[in-house]
Short mmCIF file of C-alpha atoms (C1' of nucleotides) in Angstrom, two decimals:
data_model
loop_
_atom_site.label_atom_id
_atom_site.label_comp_id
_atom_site.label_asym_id
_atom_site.label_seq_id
_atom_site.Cartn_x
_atom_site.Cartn_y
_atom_site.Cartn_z
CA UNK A 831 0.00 0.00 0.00
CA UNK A 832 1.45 3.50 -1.13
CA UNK A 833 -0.76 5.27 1.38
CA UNK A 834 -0.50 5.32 5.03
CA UNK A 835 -3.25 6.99 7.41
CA UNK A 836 -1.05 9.86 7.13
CA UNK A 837 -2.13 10.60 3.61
CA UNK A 838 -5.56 9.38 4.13
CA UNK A 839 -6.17 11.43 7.48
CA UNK A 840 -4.64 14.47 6.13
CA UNK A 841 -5.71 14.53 2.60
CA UNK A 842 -9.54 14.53 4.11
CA UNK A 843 -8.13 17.27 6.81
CA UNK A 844 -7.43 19.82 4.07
CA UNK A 845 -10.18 18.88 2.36
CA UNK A 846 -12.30 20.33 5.25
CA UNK A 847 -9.86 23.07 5.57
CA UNK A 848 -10.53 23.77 1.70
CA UNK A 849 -14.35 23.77 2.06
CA UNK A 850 -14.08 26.68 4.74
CA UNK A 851 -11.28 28.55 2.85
CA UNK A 852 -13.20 31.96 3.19
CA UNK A 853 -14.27 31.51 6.68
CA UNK A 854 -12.46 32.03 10.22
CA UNK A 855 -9.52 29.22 11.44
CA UNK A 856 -10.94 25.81 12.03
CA UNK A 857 -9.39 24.39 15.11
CA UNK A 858 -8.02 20.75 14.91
CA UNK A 859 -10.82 19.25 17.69
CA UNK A 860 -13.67 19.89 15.10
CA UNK A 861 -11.88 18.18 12.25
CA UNK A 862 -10.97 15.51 14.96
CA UNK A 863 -14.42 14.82 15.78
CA UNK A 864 -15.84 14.98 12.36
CA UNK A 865 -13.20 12.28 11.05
CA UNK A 866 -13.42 9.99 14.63
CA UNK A 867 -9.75 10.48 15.44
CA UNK A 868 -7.86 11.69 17.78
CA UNK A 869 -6.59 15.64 17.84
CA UNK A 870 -3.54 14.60 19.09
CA UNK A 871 -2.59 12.42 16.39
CA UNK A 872 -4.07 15.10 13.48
CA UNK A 873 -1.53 17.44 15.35
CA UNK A 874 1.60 16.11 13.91
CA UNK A 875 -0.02 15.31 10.54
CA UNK A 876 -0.42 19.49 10.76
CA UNK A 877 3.10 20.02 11.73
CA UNK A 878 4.18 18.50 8.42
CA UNK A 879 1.86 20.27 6.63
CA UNK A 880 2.67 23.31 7.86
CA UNK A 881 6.09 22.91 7.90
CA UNK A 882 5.57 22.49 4.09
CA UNK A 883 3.72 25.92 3.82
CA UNK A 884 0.44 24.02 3.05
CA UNK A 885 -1.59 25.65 5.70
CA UNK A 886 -0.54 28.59 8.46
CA UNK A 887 -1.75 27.92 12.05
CA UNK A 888 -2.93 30.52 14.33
CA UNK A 889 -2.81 29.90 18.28
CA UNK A 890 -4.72 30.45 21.55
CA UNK A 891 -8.39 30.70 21.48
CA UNK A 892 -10.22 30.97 18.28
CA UNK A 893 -7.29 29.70 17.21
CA UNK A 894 -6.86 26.94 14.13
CA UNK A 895 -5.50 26.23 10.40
CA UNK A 896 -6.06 27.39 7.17
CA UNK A 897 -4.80 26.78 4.31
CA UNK A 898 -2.00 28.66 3.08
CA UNK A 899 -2.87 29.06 -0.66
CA UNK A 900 -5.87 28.36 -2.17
CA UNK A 901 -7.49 25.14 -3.31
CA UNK A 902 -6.72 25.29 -6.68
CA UNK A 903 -3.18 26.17 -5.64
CA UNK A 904 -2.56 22.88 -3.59
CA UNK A 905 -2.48 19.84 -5.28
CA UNK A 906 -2.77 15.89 -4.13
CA UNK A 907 0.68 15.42 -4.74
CA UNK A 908 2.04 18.60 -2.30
CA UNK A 909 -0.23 16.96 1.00
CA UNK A 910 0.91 13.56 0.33
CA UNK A 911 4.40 14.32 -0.70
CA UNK A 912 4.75 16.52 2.83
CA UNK A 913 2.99 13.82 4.87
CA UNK A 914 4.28 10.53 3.33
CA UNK A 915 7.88 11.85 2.92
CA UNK A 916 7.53 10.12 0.19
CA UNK A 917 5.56 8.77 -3.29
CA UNK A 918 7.30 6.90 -5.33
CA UNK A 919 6.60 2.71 -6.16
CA UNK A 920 10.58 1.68 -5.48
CA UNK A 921 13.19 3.61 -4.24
CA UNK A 922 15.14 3.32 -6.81
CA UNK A 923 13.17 6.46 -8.57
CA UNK A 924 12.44 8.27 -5.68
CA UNK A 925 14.19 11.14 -6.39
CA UNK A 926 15.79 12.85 -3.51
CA UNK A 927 19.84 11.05 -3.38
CA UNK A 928 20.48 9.29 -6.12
CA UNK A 929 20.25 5.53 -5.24
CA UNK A 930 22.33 2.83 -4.66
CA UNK A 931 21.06 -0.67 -5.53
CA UNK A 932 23.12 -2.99 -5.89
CA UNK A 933 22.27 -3.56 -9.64
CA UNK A 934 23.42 -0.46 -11.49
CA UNK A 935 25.07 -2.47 -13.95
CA UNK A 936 21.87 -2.41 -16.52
CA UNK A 937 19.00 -3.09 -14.60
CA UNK A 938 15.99 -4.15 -16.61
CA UNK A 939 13.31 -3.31 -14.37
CA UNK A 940 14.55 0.61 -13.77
CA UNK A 941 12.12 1.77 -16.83
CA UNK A 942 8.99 -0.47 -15.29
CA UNK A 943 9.37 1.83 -12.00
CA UNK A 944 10.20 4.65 -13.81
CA UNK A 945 6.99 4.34 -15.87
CA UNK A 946 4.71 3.82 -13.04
CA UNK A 947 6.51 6.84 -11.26
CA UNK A 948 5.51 9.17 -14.08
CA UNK A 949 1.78 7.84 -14.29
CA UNK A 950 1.66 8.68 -10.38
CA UNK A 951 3.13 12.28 -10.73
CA UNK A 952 0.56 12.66 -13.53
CA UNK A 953 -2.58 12.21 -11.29
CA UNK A 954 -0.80 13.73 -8.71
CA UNK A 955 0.35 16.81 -9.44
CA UNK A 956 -3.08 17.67 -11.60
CA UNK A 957 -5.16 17.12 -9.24
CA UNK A 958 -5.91 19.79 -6.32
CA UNK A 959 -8.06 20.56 -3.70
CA UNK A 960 -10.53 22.39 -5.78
CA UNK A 961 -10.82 19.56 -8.24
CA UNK A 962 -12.03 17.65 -5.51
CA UNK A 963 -14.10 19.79 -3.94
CA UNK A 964 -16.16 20.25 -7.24
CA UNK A 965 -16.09 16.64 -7.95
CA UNK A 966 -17.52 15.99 -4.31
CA UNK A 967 -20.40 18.44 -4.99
CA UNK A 968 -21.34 17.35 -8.48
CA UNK A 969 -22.60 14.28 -7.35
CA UNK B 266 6.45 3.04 -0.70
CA UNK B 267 4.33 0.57 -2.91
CA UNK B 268 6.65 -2.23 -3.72
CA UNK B 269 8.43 -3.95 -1.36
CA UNK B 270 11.79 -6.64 -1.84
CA UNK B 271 9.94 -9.21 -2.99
CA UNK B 272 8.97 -7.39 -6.06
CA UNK B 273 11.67 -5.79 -6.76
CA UNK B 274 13.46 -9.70 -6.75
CA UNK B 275 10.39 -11.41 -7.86
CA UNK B 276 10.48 -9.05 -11.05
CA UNK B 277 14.17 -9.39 -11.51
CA UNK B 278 14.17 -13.08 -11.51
CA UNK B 279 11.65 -13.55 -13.63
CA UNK B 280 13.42 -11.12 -16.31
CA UNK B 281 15.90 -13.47 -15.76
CA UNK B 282 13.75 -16.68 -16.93
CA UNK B 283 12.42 -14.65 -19.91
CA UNK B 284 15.86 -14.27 -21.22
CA UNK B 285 16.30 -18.15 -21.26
CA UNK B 286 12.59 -19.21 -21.87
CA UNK B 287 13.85 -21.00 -24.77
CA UNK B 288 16.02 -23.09 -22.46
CA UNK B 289 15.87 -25.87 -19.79
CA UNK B 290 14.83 -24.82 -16.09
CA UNK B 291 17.24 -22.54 -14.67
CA UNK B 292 17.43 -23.37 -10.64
CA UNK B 293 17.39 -21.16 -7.66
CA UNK B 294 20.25 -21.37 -6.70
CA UNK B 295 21.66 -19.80 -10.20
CA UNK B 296 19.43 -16.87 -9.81
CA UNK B 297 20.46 -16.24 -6.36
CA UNK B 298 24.07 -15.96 -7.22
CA UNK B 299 23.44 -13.45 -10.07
CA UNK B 300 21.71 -11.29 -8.12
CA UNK B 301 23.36 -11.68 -4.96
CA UNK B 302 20.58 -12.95 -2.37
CA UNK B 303 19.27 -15.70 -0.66
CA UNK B 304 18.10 -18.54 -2.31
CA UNK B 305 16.17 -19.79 0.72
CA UNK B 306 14.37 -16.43 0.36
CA UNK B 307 13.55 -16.56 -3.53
CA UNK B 308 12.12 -20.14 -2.90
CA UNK B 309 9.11 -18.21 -0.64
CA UNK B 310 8.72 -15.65 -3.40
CA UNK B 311 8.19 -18.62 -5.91
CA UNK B 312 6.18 -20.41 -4.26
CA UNK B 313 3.68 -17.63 -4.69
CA UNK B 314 4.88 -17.30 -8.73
CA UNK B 315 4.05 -21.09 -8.88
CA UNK B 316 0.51 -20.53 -7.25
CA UNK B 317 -0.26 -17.94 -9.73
CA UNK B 318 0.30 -20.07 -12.70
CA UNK B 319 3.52 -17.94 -13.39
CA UNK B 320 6.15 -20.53 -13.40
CA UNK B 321 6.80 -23.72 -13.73
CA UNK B 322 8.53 -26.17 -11.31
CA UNK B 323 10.43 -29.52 -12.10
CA UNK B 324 12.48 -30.92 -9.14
CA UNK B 325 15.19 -32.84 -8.77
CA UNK B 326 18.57 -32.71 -10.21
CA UNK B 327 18.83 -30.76 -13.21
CA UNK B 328 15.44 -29.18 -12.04
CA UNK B 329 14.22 -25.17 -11.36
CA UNK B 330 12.00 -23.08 -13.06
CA UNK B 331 10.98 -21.80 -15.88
CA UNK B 332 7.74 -19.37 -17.50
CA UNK B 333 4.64 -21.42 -17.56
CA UNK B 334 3.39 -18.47 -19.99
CA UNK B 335 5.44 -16.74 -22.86
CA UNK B 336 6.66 -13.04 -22.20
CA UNK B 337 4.61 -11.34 -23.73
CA UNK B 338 2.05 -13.09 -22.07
CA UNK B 339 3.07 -11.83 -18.51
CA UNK B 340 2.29 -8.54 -16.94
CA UNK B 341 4.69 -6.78 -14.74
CA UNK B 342 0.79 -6.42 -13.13
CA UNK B 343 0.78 -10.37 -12.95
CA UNK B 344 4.30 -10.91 -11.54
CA UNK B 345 3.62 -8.29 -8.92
CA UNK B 346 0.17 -9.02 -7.71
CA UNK B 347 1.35 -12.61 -6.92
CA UNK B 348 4.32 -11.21 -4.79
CA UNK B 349 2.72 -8.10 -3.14
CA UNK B 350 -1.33 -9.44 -2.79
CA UNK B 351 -2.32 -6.33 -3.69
CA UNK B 352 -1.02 -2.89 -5.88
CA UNK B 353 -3.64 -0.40 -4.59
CA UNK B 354 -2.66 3.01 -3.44
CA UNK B 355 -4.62 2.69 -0.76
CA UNK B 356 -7.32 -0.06 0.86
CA UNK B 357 -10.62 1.47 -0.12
CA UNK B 358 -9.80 0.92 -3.90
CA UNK B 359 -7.99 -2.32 -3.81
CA UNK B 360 -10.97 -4.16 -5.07
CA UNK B 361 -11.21 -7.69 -3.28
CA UNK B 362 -13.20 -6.94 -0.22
CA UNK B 363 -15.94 -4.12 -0.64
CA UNK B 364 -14.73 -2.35 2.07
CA UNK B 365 -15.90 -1.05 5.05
CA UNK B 366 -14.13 2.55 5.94
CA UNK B 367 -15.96 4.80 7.97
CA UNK B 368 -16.36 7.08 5.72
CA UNK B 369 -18.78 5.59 3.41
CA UNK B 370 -20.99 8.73 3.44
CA UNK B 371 -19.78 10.60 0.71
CA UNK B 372 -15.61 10.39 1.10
CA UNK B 373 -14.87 13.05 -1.42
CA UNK B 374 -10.72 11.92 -1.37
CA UNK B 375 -11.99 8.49 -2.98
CA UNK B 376 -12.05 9.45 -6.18
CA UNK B 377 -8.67 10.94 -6.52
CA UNK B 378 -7.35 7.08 -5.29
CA UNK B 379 -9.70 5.80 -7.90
CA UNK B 380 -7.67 7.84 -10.20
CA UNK B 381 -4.77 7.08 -9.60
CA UNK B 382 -5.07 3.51 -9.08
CA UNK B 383 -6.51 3.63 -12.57
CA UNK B 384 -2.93 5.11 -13.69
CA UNK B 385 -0.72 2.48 -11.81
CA UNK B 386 -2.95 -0.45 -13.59
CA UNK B 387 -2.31 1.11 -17.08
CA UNK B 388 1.57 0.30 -16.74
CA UNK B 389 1.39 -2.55 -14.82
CA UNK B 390 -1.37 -4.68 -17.17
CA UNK B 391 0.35 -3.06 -20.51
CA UNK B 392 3.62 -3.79 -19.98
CA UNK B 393 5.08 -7.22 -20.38
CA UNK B 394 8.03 -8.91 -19.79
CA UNK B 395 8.86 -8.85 -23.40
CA UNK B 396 8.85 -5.17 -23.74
CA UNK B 397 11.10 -4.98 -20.39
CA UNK B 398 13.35 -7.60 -22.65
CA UNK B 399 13.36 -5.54 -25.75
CA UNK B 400 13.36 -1.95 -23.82
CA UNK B 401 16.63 -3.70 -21.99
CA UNK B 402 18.76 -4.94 -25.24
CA UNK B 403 18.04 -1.22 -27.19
CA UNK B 404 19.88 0.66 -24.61
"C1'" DC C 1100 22.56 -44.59 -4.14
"C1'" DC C 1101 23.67 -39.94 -4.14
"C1'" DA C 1102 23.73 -35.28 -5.38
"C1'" DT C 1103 20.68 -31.73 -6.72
"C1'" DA C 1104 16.96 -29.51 -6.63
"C1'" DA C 1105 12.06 -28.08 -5.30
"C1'" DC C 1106 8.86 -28.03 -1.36
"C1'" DC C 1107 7.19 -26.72 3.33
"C1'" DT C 1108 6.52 -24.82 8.20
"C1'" DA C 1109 8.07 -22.31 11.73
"C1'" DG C 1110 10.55 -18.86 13.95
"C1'" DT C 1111 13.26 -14.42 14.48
"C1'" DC C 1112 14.96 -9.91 13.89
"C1'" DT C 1113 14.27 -5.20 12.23
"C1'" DT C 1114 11.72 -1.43 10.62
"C1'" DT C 1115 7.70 1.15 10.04
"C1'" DT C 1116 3.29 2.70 11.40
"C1'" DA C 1117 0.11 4.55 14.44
"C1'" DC C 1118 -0.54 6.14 17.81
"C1'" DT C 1119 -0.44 8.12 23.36
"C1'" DC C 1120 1.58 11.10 27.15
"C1'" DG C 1121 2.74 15.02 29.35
"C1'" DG C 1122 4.05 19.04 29.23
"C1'" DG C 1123 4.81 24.32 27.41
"C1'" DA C 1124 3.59 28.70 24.84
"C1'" DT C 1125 0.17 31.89 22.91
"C1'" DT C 1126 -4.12 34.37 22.51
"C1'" DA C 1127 -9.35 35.83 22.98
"C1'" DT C 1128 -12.66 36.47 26.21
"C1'" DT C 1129 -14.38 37.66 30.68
"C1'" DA D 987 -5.60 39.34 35.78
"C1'" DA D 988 -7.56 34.84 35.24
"C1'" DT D 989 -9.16 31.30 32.41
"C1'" DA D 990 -10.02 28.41 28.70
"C1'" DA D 991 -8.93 27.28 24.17
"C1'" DT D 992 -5.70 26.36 21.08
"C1'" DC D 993 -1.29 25.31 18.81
"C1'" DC D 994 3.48 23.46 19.73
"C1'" DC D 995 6.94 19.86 20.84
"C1'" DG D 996 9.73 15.70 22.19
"C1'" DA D 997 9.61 11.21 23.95
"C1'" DG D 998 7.91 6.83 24.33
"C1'" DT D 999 5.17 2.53 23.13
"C1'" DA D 1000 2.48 -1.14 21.05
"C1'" DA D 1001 1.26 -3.53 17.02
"C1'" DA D 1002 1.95 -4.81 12.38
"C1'" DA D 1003 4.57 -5.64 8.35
"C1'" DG D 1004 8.81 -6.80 6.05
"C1'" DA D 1005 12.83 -9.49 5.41
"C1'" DC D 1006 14.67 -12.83 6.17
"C1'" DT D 1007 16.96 -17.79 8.48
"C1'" DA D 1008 16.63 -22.74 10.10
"C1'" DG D 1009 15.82 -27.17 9.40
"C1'" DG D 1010 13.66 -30.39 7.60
"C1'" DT D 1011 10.96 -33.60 3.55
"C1'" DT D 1012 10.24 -35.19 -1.18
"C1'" DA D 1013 11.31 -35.98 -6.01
"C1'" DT D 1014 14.51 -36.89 -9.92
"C1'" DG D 1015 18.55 -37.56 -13.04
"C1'" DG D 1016 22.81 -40.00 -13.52
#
DNA sequence: CCATAACCTAGTCTTTTACTCGGGATTATT
DNA sequence: AATAATCCCGAGTAAAAGACTAGGTTATGG
């Protein structure tokens, strides 16, 4: 599985964050209760997200998170890449330090992963918030 | 990420009995030594090649295994669904079991999985082991 | 008969995931 | 000024998954 709760918990977060966009700062406890899980847990998911400018956070009472840009400015791909670490199918294309493996004497498989990769990044980075909020409503 | 070691070495070895389908079984123990791992470990990973209708065993001296199916009649899709049970992105898409998440009310992030589960099946039930082949010897 | 191989079950070690705990800092409201 | 609501942060833990190893049995060619 690609996806950890991470992804699946937060992706749903900013989707409730995206719905509000205009209003005032929704505090974590409401998306908590909404989703049945614990604040606690949502409140590292957050850090990572804001961390990766995705939302901005404002303390003390009334306090809460917005987003940062606006739905159609935030895509799939920037909430799961900041909360997964992570999105690739092997390693071996992940990006980040070039990799290691063992077989870098012509391996055969390199273009399978490679392929898969780019069919990922496709759906990922074209899809954003927005595109899921309208697709939520149309139905 | 979405594939673990035994794809990555499932995949591998079975590039490695397309190259000699022509020929007699090619044992574990040769494939092991090529690509420097555990032929105790491979045996598990055929076991669930065999099971699948992807290989074919003979024992005994002079035994191993080779394709029960031409190349080009094997998906990188069928290779890696026997080794990793499933390829979904995430659980609520991965087909088998109609499942169950809470959120059966109207998720609106289900789609975008949909999506790109969609995109990782393209790859993996287009490509074949004979295009890896071919795709290998042109470079 | 013997060497070579597939077959099989169980167990172990490591890493990752999915959290909880217990505090501290900041701000709006009263 | 006091209080409650909220974000902020580091540590720790329990369960699951991943990556193997150990030690045997069974079949087959020479």
């Amino acid at each position: 599985m690609l996806i950890s709760t991470r992804g699946e918990y937060g992706l749903r977060a900013m989707m409730m964050l995206a719905a509000e966009y205009s209003g005032g700062p929704l505090p974590l406890r409401v998306i908590a209760e909404k989703e049945h899980l614990s604040a606690q847990y949502l409140e590292h998911l957050f850090r990572d997200l804001r961390n990766n400018g995705l939302v901005e956070s404002f303390r003390g009472a009334k306090g809460g998170y917005k987003l940062a840009k606006s739905p159609e400015e935030i895509t799939v791909g920037n909430v799961l890449w900041a909360l997964e670490g992570t999105l690739a199918p092997m390693e071996c294309v992940a990006g980040e330090k070039e990799v290691q493996c063992r077989h870098t004497d012509g391996c055969p498989t390199k273009f399978v992963w490679e392929k898969l990769k780019a069919a990922m990044d496709e759906v990922l980075d074209t899809t954003t918030l927005a595109d899921i909020l309208t697709q939520a409503t149309e139905e």
